[in-house]
mmCIF file of C-alpha atoms in Angstrom:
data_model
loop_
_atom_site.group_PDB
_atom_site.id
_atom_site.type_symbol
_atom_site.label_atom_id
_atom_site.label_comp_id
_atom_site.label_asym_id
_atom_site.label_seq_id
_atom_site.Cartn_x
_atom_site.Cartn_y
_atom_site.Cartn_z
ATOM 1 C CA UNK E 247 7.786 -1.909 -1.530
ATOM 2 C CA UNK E 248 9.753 0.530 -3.876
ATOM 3 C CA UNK E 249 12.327 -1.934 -4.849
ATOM 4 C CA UNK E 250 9.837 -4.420 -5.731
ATOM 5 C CA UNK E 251 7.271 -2.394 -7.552
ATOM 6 C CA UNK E 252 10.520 -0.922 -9.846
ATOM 7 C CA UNK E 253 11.493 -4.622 -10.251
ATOM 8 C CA UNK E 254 8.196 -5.975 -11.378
ATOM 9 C CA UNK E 255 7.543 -2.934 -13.537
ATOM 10 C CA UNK E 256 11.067 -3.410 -15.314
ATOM 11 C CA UNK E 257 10.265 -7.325 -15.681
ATOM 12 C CA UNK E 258 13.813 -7.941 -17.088
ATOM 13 C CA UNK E 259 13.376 -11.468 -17.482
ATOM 14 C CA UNK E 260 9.593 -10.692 -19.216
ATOM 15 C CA UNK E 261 7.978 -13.272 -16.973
ATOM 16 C CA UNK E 262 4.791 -11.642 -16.372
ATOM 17 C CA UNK E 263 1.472 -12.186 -16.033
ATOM 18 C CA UNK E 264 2.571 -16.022 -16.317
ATOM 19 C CA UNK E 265 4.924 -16.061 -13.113
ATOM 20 C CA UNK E 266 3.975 -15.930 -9.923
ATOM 21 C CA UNK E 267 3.970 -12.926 -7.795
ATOM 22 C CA UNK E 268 6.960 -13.610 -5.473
ATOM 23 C CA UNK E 269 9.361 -14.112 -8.543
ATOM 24 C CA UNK E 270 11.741 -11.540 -8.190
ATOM 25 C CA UNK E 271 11.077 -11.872 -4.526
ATOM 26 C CA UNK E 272 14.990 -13.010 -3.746
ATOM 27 C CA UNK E 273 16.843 -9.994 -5.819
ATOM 28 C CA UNK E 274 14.259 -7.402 -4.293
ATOM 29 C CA UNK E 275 15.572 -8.773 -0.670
ATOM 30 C CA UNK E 276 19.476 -8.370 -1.944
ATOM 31 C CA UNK E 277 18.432 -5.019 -3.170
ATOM 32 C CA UNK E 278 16.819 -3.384 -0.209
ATOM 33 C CA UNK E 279 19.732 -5.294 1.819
ATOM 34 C CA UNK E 280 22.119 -3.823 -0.773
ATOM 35 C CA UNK E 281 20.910 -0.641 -0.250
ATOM 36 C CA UNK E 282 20.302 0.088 3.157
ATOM 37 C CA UNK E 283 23.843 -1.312 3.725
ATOM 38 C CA UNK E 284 25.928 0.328 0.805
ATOM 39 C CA UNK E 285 27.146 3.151 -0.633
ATOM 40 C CA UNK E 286 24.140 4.668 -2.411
ATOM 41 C CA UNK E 287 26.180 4.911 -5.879
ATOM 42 C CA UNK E 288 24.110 4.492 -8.633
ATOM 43 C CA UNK E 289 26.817 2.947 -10.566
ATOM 44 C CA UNK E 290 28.145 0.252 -7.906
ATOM 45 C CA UNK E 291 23.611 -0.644 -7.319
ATOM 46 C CA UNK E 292 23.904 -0.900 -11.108
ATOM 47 C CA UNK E 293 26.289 -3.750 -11.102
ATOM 48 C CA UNK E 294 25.310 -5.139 -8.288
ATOM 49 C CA UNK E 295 21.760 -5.480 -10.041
ATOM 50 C CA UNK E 296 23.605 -6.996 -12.899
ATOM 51 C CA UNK E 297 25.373 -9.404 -11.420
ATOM 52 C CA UNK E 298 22.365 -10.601 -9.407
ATOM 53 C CA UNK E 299 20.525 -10.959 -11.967
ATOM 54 C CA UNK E 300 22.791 -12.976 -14.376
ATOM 55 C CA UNK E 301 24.274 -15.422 -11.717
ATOM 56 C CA UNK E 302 20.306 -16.729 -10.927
ATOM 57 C CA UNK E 303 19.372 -16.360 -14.683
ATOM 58 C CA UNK E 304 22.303 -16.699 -16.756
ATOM 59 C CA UNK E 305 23.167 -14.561 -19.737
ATOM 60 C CA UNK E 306 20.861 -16.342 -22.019
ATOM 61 C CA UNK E 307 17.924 -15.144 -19.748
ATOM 62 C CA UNK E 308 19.106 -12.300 -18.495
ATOM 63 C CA UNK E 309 19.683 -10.480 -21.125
ATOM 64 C CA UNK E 310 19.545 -6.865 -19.828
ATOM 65 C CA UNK E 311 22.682 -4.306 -20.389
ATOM 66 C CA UNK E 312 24.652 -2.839 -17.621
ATOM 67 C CA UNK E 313 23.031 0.540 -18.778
ATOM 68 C CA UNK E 314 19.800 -1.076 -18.309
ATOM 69 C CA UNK E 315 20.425 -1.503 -14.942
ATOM 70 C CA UNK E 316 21.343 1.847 -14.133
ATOM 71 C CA UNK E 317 18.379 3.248 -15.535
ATOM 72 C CA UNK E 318 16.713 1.002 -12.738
ATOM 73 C CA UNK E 319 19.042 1.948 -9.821
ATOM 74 C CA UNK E 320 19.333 5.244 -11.036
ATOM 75 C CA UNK E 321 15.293 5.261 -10.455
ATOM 76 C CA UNK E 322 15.068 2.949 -7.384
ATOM 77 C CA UNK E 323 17.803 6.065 -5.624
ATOM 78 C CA UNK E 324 16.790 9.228 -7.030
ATOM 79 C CA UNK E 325 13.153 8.906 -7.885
ATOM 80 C CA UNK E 326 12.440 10.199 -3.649
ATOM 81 C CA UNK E 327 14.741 13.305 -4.410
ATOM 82 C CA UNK E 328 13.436 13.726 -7.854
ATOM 83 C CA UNK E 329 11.344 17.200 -7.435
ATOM 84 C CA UNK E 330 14.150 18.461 -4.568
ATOM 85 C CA UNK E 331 16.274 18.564 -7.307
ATOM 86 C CA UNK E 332 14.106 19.786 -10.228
ATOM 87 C CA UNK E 333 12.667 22.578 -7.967
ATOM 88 C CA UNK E 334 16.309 23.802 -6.957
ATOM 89 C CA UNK E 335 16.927 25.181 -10.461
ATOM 90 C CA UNK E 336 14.339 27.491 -10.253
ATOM 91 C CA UNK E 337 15.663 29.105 -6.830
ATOM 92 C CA UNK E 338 17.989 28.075 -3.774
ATOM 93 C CA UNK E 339 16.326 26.525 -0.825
ATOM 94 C CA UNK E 340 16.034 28.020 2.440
ATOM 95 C CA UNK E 341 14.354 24.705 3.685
ATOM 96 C CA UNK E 342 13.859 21.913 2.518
ATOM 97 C CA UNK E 343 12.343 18.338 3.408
ATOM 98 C CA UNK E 344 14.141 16.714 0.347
ATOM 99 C CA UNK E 345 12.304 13.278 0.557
ATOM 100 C CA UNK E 346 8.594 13.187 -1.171
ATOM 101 C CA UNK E 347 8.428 9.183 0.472
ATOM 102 C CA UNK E 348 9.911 6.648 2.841
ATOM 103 C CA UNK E 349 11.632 4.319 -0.008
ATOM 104 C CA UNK E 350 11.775 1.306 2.457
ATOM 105 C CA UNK E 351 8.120 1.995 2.997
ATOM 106 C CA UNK E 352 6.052 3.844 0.277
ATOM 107 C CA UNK E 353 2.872 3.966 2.216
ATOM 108 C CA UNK E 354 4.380 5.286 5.104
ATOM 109 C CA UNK E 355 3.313 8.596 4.486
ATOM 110 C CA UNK E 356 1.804 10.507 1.498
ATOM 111 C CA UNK E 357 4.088 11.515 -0.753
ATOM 112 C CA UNK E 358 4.885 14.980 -0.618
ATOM 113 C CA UNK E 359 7.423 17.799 -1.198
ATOM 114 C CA UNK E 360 7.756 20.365 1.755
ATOM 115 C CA UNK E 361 10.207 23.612 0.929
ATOM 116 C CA UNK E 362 11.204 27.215 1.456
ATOM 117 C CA UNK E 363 12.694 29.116 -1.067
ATOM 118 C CA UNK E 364 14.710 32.512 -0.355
ATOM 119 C CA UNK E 365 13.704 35.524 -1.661
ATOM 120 C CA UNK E 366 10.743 33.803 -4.071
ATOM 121 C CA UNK E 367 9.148 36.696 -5.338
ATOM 122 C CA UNK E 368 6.606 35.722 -7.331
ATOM 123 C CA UNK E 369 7.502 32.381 -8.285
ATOM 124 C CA UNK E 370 5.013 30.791 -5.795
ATOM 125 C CA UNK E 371 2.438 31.932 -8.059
ATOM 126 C CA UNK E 372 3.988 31.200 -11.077
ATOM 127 C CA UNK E 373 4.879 27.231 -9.739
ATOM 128 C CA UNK E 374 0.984 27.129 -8.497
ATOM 129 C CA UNK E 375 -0.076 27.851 -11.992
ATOM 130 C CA UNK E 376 2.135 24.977 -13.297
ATOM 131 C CA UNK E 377 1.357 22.465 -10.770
ATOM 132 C CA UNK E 378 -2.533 23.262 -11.616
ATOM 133 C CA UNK E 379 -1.612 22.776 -15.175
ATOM 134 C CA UNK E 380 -0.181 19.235 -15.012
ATOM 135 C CA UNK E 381 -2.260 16.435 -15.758
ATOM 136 C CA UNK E 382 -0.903 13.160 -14.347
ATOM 137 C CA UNK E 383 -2.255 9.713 -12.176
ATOM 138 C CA UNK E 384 -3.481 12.659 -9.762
ATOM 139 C CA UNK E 385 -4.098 16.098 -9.392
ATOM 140 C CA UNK E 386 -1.690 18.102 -7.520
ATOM 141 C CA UNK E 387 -1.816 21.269 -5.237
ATOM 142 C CA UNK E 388 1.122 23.404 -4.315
ATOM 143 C CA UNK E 389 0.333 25.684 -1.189
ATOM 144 C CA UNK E 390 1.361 27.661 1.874
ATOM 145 C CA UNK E 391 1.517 25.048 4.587
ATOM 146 C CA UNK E 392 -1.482 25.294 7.082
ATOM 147 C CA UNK E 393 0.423 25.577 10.241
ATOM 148 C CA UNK E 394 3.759 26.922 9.236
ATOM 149 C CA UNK E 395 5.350 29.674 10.866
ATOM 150 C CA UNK E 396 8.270 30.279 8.803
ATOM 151 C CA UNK E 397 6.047 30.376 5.185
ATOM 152 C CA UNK E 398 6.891 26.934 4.631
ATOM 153 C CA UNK E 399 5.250 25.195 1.069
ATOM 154 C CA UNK E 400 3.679 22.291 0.343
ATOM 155 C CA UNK E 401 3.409 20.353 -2.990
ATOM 156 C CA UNK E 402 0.880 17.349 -2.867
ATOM 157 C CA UNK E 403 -1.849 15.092 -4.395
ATOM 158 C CA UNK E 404 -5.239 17.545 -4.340
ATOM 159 C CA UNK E 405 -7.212 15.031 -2.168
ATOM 160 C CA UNK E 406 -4.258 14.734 0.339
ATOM 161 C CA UNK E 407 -4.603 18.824 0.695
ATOM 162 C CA UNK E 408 -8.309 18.395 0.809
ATOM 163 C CA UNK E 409 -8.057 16.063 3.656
ATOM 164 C CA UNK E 410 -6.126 18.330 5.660
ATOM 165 C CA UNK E 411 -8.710 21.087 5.842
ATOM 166 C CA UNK E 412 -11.388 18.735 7.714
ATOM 167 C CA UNK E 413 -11.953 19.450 10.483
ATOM 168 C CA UNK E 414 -11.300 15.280 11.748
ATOM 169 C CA UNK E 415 -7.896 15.776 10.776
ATOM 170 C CA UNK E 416 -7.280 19.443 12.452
ATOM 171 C CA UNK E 417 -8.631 17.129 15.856
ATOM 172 C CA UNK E 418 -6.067 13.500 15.148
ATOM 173 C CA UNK E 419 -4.530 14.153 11.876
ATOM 174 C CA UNK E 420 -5.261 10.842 10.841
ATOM 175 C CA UNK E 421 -5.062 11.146 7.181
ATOM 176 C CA UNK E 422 -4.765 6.989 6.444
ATOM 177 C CA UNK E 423 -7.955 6.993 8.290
ATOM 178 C CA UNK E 424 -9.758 10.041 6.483
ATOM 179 C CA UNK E 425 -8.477 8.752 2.790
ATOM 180 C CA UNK E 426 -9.545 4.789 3.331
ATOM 181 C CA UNK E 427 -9.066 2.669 0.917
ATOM 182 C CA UNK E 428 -8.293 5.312 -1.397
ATOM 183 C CA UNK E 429 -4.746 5.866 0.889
ATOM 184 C CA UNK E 430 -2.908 3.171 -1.059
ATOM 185 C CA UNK E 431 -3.624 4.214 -3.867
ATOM 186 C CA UNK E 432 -2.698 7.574 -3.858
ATOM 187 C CA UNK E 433 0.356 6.873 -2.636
ATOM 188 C CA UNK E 434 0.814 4.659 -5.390
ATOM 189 C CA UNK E 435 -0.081 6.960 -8.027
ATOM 190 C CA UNK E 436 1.698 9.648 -5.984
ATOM 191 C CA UNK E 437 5.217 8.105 -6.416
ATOM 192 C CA UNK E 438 4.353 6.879 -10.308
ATOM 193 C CA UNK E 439 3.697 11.031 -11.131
ATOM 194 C CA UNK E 440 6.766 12.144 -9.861
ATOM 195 C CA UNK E 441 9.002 11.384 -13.556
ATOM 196 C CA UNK E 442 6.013 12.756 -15.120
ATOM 197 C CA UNK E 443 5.865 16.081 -12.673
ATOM 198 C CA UNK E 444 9.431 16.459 -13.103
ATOM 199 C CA UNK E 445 9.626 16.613 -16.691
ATOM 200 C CA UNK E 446 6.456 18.960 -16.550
ATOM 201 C CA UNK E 447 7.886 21.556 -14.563
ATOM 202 C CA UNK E 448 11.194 21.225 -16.309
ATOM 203 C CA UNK E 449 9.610 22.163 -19.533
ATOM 204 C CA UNK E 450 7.496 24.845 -18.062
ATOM 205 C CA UNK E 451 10.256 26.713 -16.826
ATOM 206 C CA UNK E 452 12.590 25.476 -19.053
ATOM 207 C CA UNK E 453 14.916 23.898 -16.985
ATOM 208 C CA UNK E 454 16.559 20.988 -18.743
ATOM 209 C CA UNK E 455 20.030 23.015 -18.933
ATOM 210 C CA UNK E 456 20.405 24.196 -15.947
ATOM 211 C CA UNK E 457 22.000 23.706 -12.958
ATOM 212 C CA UNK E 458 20.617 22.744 -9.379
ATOM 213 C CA UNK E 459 21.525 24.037 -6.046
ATOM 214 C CA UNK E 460 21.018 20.987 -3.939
ATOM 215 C CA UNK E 461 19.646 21.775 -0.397
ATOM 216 C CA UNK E 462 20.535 19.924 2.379
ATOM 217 C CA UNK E 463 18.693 16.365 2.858
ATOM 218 C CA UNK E 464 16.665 15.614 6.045
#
């Protein structure tokens, strides 16, 4: 669902709202194949994209750079890891769940960011005031995890936090079921913040120039 919705957005052969919905339905397949498959090199996904792309459209269709296509594998590969690694240049991990979503499922689960950093000080405090400050799709709540043990923190859409304090999900932690129809959608919305978060926190902190310590991935 990723793939696709990163392929339909980008629209490389501008064929939309006039084409039907399936039309990139063939490259999304070779992509998700591609990737589950391959070497998750931005670089060899970036020709690969290309090549697709120009052997069912030709060049005088297709007329999308190579660095176009980067930009788009760059974002169908990193976009999951994109706060793991924005967050590690404020302080190393101790823990970290590096994925916010399932990229060969986006509605899987919520998407979410779930850390530890050692010896944070006050930072906690000072990240919860940025997160509150950010204005995306959603609102967004950073916060000590409700049954952690080891001080664990969470960093998620507001009404996905706000579901986890009923008291139905404390008894099947069903959160699909509590959000409804709105569970799509947030996870939607979720995944399209995450640039937007990114670049946010970056400038709070001012980040851009420095370097991450990349935790492990789980």
């Amino acid at each position: 669902m990723l793939v696709k919705k990163i392929i339909e957005e980008w629209d490389p052969i501008d064929v939309f709202p006039y084409a039907p919905e399936d039309e990139y339905e063939e490259e999304v397949k070779q992509i998700e194949e591609y990737i589950l498959n391959a070497s998750l090199d931005k670089h060899n996904l970036a020709k690969e994209i290309y090549t697709m792309f120009r052997r069912r459209f030709g060049s005088d269709i297709f007329t999308e750079s190579l660095e176009s296509c980067t930009n788009i594998a760059n974002k169908i590969l990193e976009l999951p890891h994109l706060i793991g690694y924005t967050l590690s240049k404020l302080r190393t991990y101790e823990w970290a769940r590096y994925n916010m979503f399932a990229r060969e499922d986006i509605y899987h689960h919520t998407p979410g960011f779930y850390f530890r950093f050692r010896n944070p000080g006050k930072l906690y405090n000072e990240l919860a005031t940025c997160i509150d400050a950010f204005h995306g799709e959603l609102q967004w709540k950073l916060y000590l995890g409700l049954e952690t043990r080891n001080q664990n923190y969470s960093l998620e859409p507001y009404e996905v936090y706000q579901a986890r304090l009923t008291d139905e999900y404390k008894k099947n932690y069903d959160l699909k079921g509590i959000l409804g129809h709105k569970y799509n959608e947030l996870c939607e919305k979720g995944i399209s913040d995450i640039p937007s978060l990114s670049d946010h926190i970056e400038a709070w902190f001012n980040l851009q120039n420095k370097k991450p310590i990349l935790p492990d991935r789980e």
